[in-house]
PDB file of C-alpha atoms (C1' of nucleotides) in Angstrom:
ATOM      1  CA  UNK O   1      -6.980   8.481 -13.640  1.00  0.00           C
ATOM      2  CA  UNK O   2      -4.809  10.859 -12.857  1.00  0.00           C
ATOM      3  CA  UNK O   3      -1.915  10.045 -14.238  1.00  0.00           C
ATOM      4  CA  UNK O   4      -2.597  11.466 -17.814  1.00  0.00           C
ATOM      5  CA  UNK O   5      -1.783  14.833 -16.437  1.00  0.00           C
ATOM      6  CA  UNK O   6      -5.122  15.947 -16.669  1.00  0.00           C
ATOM      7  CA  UNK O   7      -7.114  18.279 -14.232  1.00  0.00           C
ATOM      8  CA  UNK O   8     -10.076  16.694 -13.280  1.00  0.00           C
ATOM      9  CA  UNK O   9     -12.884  17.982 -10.394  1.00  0.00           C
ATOM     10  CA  UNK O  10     -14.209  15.784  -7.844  1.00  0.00           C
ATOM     11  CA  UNK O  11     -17.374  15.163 -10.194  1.00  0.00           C
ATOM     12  CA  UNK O  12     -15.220  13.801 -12.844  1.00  0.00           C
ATOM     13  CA  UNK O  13     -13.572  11.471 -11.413  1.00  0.00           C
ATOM     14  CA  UNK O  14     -16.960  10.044  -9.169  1.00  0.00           C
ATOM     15  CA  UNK O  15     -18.361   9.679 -12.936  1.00  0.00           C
ATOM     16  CA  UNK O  16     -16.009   7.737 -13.733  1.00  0.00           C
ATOM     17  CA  UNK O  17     -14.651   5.737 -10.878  1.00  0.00           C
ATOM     18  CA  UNK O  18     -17.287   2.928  -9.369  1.00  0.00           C
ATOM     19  CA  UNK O  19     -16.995   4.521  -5.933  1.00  0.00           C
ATOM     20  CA  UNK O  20     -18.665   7.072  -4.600  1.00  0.00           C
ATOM     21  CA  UNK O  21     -18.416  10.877  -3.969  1.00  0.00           C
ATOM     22  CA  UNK O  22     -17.227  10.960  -0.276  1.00  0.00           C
ATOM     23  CA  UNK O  23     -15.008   8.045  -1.085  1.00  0.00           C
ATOM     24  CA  UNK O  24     -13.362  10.066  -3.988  1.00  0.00           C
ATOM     25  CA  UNK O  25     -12.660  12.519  -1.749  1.00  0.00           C
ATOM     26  CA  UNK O  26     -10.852  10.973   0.599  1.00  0.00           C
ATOM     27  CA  UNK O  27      -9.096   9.577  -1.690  1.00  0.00           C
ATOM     28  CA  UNK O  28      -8.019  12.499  -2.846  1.00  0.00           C
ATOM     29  CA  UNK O  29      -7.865  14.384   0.576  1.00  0.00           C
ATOM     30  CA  UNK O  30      -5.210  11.100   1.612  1.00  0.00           C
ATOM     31  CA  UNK O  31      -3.763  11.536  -1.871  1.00  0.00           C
ATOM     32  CA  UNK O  32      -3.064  15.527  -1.188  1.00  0.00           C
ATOM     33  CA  UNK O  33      -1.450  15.501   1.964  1.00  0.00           C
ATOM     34  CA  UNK O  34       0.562  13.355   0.921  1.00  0.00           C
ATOM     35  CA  UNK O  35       1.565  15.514  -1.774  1.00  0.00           C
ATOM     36  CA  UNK O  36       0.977  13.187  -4.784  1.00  0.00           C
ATOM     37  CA  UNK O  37      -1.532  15.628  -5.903  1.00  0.00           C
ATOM     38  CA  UNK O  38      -2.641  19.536  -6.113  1.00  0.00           C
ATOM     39  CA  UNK O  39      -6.346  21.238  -6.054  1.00  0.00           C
ATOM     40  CA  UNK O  40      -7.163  24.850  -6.843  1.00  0.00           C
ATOM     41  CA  UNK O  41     -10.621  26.277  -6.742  1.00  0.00           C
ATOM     42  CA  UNK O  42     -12.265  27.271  -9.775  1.00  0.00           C
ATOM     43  CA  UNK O  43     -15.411  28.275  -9.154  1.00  0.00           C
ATOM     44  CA  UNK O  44     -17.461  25.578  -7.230  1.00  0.00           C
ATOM     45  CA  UNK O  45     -15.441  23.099  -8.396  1.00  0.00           C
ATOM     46  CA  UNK O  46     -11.904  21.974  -7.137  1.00  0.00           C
ATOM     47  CA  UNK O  47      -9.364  20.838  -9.564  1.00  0.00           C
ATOM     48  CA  UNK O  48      -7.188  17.964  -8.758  1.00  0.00           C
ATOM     49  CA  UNK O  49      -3.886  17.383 -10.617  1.00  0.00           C
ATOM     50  CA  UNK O  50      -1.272  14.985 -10.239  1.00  0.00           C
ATOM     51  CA  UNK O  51       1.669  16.506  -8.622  1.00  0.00           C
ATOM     52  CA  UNK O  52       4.727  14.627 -10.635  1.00  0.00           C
ATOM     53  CA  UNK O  53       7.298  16.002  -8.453  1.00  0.00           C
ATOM     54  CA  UNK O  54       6.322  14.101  -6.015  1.00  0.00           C
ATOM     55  CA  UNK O  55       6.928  10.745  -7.775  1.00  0.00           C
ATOM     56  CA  UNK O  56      11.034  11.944  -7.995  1.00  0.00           C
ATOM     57  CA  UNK O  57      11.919  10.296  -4.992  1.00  0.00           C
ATOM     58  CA  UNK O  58      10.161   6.899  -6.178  1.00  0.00           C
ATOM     59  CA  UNK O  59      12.185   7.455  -9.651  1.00  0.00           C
ATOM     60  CA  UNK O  60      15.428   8.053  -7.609  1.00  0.00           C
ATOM     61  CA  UNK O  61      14.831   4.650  -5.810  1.00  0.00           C
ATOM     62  CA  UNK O  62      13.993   2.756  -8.654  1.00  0.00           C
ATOM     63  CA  UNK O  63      16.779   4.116 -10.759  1.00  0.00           C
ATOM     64  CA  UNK O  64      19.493   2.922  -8.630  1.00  0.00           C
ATOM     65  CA  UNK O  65      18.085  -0.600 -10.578  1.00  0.00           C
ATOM     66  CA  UNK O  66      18.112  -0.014 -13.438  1.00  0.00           C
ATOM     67  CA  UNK O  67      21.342  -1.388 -14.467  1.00  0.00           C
ATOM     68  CA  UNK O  68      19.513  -4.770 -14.282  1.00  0.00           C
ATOM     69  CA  UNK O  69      17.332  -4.632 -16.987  1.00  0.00           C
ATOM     70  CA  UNK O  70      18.861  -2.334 -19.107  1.00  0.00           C
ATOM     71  CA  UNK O  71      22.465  -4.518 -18.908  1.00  0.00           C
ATOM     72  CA  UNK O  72      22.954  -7.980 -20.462  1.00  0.00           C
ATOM     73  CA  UNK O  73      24.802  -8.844 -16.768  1.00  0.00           C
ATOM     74  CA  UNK O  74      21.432  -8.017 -15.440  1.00  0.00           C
ATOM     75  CA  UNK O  75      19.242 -10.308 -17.408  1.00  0.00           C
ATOM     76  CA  UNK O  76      21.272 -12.991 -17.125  1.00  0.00           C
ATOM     77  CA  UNK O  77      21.658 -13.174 -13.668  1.00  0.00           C
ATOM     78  CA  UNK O  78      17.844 -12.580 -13.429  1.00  0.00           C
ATOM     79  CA  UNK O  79      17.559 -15.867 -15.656  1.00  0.00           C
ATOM     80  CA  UNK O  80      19.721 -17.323 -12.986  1.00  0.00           C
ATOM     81  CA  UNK O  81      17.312 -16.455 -10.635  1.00  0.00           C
ATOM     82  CA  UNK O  82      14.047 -17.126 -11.636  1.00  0.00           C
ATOM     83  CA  UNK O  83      15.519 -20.324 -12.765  1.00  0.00           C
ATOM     84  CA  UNK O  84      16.665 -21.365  -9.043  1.00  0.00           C
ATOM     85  CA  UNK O  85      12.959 -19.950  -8.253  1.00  0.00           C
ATOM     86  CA  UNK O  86      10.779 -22.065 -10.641  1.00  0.00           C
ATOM     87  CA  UNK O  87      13.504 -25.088  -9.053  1.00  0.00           C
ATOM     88  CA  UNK O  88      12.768 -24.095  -5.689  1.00  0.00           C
ATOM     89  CA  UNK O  89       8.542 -23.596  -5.820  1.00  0.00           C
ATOM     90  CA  UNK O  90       7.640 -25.275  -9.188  1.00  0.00           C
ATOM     91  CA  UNK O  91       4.936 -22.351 -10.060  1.00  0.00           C
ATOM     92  CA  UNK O  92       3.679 -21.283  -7.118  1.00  0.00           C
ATOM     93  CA  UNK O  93      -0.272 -22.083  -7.754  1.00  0.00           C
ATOM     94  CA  UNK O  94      -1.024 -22.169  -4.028  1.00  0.00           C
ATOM     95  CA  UNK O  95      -0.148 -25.752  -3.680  1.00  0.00           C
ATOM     96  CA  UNK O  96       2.348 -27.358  -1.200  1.00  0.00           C
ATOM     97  CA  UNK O  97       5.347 -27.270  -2.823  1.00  0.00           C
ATOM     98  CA  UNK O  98       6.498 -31.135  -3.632  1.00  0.00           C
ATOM     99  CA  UNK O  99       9.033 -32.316  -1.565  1.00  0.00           C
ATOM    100  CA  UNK O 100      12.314 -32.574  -3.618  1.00  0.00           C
ATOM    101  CA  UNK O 101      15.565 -33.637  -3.344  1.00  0.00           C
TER     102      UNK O 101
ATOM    103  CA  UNK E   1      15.982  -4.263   4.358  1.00  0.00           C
ATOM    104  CA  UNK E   2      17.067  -6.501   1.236  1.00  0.00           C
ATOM    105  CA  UNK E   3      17.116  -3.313  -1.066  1.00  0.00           C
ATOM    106  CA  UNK E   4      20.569  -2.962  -0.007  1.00  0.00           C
ATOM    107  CA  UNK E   5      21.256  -6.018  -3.115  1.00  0.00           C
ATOM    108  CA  UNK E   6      22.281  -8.680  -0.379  1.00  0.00           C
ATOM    109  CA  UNK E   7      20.834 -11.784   0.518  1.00  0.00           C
ATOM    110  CA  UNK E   8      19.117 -12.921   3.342  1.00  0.00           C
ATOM    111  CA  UNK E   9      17.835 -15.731   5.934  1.00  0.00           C
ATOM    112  CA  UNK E  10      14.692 -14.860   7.673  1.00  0.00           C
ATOM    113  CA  UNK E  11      16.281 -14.648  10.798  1.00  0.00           C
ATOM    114  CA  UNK E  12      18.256 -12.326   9.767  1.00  0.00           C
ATOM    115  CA  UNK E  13      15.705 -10.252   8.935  1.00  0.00           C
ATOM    116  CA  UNK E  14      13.405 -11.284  12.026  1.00  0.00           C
ATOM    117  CA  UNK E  15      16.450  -9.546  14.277  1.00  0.00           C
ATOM    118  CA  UNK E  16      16.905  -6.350  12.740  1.00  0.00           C
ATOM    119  CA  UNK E  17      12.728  -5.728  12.276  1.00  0.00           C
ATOM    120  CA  UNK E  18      10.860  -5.380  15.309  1.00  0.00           C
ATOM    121  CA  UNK E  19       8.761  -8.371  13.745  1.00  0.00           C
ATOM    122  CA  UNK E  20       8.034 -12.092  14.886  1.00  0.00           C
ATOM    123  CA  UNK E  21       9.296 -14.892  12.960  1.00  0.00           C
ATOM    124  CA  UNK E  22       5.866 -16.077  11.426  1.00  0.00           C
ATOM    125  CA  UNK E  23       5.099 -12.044  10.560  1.00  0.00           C
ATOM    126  CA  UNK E  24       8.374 -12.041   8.166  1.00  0.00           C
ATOM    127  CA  UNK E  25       7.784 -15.074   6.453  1.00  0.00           C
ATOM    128  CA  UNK E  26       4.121 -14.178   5.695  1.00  0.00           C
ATOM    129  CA  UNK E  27       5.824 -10.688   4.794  1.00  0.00           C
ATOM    130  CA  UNK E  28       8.517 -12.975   2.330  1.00  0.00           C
ATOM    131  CA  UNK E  29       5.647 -14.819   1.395  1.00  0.00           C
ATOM    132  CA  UNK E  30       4.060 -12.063   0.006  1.00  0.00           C
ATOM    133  CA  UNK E  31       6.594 -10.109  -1.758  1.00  0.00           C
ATOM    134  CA  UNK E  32       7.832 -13.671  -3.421  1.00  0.00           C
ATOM    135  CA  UNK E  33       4.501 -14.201  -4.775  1.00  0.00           C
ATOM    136  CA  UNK E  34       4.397 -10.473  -6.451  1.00  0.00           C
ATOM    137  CA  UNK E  35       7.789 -11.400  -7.770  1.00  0.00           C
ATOM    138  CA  UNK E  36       9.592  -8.744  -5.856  1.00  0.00           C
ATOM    139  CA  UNK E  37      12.188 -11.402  -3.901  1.00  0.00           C
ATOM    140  CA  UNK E  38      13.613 -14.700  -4.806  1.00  0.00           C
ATOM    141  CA  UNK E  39      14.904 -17.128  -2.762  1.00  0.00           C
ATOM    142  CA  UNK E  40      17.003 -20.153  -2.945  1.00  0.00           C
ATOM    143  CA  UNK E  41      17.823 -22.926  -0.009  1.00  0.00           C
ATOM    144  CA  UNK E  42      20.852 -22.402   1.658  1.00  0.00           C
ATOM    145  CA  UNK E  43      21.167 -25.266   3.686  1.00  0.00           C
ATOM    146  CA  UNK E  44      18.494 -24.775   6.299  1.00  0.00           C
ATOM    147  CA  UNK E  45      18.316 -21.208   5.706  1.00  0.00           C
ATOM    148  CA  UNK E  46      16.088 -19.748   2.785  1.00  0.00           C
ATOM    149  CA  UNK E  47      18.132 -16.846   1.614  1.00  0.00           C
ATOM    150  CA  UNK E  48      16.262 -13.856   0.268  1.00  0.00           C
ATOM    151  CA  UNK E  49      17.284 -11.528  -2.125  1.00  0.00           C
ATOM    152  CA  UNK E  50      15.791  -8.513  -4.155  1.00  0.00           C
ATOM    153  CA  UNK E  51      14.722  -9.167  -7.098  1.00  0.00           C
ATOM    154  CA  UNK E  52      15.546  -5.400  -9.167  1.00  0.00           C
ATOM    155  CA  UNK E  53      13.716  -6.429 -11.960  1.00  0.00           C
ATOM    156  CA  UNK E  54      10.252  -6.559 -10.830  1.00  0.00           C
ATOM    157  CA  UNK E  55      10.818  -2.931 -10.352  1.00  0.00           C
ATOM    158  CA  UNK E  56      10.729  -2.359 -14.093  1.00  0.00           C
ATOM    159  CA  UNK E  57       7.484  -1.270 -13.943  1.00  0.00           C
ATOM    160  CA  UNK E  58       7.319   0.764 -11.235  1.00  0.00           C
ATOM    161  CA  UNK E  59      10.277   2.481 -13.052  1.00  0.00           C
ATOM    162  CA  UNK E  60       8.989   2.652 -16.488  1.00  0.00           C
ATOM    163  CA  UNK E  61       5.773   4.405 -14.944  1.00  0.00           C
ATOM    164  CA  UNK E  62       7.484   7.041 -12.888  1.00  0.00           C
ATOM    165  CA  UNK E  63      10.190   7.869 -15.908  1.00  0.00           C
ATOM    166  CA  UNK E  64       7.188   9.433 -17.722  1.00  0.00           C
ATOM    167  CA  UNK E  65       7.343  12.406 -15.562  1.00  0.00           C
ATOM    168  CA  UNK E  66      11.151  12.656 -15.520  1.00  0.00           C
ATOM    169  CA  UNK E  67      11.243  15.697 -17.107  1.00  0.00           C
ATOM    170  CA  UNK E  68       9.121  17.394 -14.740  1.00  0.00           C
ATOM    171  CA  UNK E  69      11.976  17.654 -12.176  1.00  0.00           C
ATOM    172  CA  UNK E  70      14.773  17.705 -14.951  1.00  0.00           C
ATOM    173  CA  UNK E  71      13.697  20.386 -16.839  1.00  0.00           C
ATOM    174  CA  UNK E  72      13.408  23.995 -15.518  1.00  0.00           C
ATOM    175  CA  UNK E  73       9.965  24.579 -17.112  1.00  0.00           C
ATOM    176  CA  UNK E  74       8.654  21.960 -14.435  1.00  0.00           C
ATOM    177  CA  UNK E  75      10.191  23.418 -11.611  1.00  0.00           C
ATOM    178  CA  UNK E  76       8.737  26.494 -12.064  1.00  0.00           C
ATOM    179  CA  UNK E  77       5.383  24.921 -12.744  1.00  0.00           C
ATOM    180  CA  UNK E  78       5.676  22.966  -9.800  1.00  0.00           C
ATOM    181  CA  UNK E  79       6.420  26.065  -7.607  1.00  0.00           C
ATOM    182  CA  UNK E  80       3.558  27.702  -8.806  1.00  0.00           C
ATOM    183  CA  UNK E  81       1.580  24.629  -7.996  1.00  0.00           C
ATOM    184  CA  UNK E  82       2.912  24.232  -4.551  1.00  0.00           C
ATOM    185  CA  UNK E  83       2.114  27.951  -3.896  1.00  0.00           C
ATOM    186  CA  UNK E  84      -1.380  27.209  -4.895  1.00  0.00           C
ATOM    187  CA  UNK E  85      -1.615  24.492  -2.739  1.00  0.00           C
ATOM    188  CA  UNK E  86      -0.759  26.489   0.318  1.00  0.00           C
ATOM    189  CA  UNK E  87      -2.546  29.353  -0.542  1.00  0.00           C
ATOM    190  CA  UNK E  88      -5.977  26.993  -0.423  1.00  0.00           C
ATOM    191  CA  UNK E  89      -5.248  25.020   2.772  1.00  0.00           C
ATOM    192  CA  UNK E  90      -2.596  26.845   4.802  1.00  0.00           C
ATOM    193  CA  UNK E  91       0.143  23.772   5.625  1.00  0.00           C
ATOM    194  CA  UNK E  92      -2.036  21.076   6.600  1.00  0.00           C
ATOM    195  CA  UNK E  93      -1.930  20.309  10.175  1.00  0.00           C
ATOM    196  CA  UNK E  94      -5.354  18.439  10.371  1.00  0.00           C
ATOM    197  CA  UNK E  95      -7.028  21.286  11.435  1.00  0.00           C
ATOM    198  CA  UNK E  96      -9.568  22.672   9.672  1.00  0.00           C
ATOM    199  CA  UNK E  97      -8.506  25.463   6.395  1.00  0.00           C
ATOM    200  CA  UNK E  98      -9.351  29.353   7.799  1.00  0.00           C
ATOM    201  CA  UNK E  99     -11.656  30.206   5.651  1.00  0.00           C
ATOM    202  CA  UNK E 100     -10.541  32.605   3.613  1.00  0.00           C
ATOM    203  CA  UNK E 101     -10.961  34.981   0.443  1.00  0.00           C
TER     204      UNK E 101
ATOM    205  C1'  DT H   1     -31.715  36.234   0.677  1.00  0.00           C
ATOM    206  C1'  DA H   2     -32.850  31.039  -1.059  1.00  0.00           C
ATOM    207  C1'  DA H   3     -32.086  27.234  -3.976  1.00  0.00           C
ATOM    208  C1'  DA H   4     -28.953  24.453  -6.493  1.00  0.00           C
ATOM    209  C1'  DT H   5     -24.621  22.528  -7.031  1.00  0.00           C
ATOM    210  C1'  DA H   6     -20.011  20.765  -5.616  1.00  0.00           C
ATOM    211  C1'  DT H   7     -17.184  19.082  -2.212  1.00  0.00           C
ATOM    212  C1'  DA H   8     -15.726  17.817   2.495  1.00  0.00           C
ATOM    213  C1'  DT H   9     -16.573  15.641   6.822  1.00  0.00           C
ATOM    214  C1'  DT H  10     -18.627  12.735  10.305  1.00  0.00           C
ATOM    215  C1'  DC H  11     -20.279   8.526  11.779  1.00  0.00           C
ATOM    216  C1'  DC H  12     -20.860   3.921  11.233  1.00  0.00           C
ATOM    217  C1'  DC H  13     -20.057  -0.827   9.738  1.00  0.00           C
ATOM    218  C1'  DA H  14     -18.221  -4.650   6.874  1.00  0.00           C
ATOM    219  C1'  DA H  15     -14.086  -6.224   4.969  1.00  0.00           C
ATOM    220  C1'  DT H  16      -9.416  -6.579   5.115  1.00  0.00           C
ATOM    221  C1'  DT H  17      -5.026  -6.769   7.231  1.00  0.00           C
ATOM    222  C1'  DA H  18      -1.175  -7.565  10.363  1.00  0.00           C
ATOM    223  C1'  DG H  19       0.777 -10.030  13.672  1.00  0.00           C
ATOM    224  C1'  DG H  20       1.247 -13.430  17.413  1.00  0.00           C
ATOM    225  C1'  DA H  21       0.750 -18.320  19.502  1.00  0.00           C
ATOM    226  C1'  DA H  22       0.783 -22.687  18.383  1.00  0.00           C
ATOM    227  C1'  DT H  23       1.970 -25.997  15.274  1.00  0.00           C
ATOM    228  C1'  DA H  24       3.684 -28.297  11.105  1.00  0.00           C
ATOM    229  C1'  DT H  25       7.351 -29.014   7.961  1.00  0.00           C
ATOM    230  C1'  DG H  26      11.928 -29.301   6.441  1.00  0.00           C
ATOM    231  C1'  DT H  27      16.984 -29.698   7.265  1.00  0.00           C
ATOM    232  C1'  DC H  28      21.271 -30.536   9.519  1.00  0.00           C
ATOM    233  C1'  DA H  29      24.334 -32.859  12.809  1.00  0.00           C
ATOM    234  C1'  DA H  30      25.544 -36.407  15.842  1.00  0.00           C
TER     235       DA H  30
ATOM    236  C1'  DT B   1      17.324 -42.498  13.974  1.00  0.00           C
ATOM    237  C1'  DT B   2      16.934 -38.161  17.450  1.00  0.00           C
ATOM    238  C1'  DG B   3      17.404 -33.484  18.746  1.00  0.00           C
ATOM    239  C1'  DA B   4      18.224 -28.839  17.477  1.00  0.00           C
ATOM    240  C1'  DC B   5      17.425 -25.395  14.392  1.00  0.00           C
ATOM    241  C1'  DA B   6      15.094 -22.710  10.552  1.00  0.00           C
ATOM    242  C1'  DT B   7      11.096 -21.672   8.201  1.00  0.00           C
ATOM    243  C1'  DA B   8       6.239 -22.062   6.807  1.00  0.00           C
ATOM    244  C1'  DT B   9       1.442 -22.438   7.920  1.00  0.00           C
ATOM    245  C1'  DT B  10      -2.813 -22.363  10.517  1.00  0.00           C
ATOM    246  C1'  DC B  11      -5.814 -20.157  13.445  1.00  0.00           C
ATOM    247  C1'  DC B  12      -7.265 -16.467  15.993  1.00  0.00           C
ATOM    248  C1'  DT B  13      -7.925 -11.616  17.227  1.00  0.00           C
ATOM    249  C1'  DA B  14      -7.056  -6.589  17.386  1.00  0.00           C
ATOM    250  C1'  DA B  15      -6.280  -2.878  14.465  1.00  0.00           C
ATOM    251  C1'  DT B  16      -6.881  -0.736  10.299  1.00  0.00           C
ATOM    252  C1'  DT B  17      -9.186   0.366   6.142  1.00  0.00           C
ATOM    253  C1'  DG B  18     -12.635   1.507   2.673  1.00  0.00           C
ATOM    254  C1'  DG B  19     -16.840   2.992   1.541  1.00  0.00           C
ATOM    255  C1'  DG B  20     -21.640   4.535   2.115  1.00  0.00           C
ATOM    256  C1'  DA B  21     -25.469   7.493   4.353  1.00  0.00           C
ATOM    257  C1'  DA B  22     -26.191  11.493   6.299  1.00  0.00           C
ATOM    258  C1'  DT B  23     -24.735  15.884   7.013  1.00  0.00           C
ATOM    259  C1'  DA B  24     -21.915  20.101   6.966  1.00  0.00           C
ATOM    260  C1'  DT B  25     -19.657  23.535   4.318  1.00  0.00           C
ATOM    261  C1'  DA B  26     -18.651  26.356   0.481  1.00  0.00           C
ATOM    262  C1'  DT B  27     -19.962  28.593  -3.946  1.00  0.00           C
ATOM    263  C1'  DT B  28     -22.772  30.173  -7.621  1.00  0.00           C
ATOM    264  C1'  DT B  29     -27.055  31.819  -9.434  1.00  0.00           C
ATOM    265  C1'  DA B  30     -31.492  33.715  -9.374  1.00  0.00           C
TER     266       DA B  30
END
DNA sequence: TAAATATATTCCCAATTAGGAATATGTCAA
DNA sequence: TTGACATATTCCTAATTGGGAATATATTTA
């Protein structure tokens, strides 16, 4: 809910959310120490923002990737891949795979 | 372990993580199903391997806030946000905020 | 001050999870 | 074939987690 870069208080977000207020707030009290997001006070209320810098060092791991989808190389190789998948587990729907080979 | 881009048997992997045997393949099990490894047989070995592309999401989401941490105008904002932060709960150490103001 | 409002925290329990032991399954080599 | 090896699965249990009820702690307003 967060993640539109909105402030929201604690209300807000228990309005909105199907949980309630004391589970919002450690939510957000797990969520804040781990730096993900911010609060200030304003008046009663306290203001919880999402803290984007702390998504860079996600974005630096993920980026390292990125090569593979953005590159042809990448998406062909992926074909490979899924291809030797589906070969290997035939759609994993929970079943036993069927003996093959 | 296998976001180093090489491929693995489970022992492999059972040696080098302070895991059992049955623990890492529930562990494969479950990051196959989400997509996030492949494998293919290797003679009696099942050789797992990263699969970057599943990470496309993860990427596209976090690349929305790039600019926060590119761009000067989010550093300062974010300094000014961090200096918030501290000034409402003093460096969380678990134990309880001074009250203050 | 007291009451109302907003949020955090504590305590408790049900649900989930993680991992191991035992076992089943699959594969290779002789 | 049989035995050795590699992996998956089942079953069980301890640990963790998530969320609510009750309560504590601000904060504002009257």
């Amino acid at each position: 809910m967060l993640s539109d870069g909105e402030e929201y208080a604690v209300n807000e977000i228990v309005v909105r959310m199907k949980m309630g207020q004391p589970a919002v707030s450690k939510h957000l009290g797990a969520l804040r120490r781990a730096g993900v997001v911010t609060v200030v006070k304003r008046g009663q209320h306290r203001m919880y923002r999402l803290n984007p810098t702390s998504l860079k060092s996600v974005y630096d791991w993920v980026k390292v990737y990125e090569h593979y989808w953005t590159h042809q190389i990448g998406q062909i190789k992926e074909r490979a891949e899924r291809k030797a998948l589906e070969r290997l587990i035939r759609l994993d729907d929970g079943s036993k795979p069927t003996k093959e080979e």
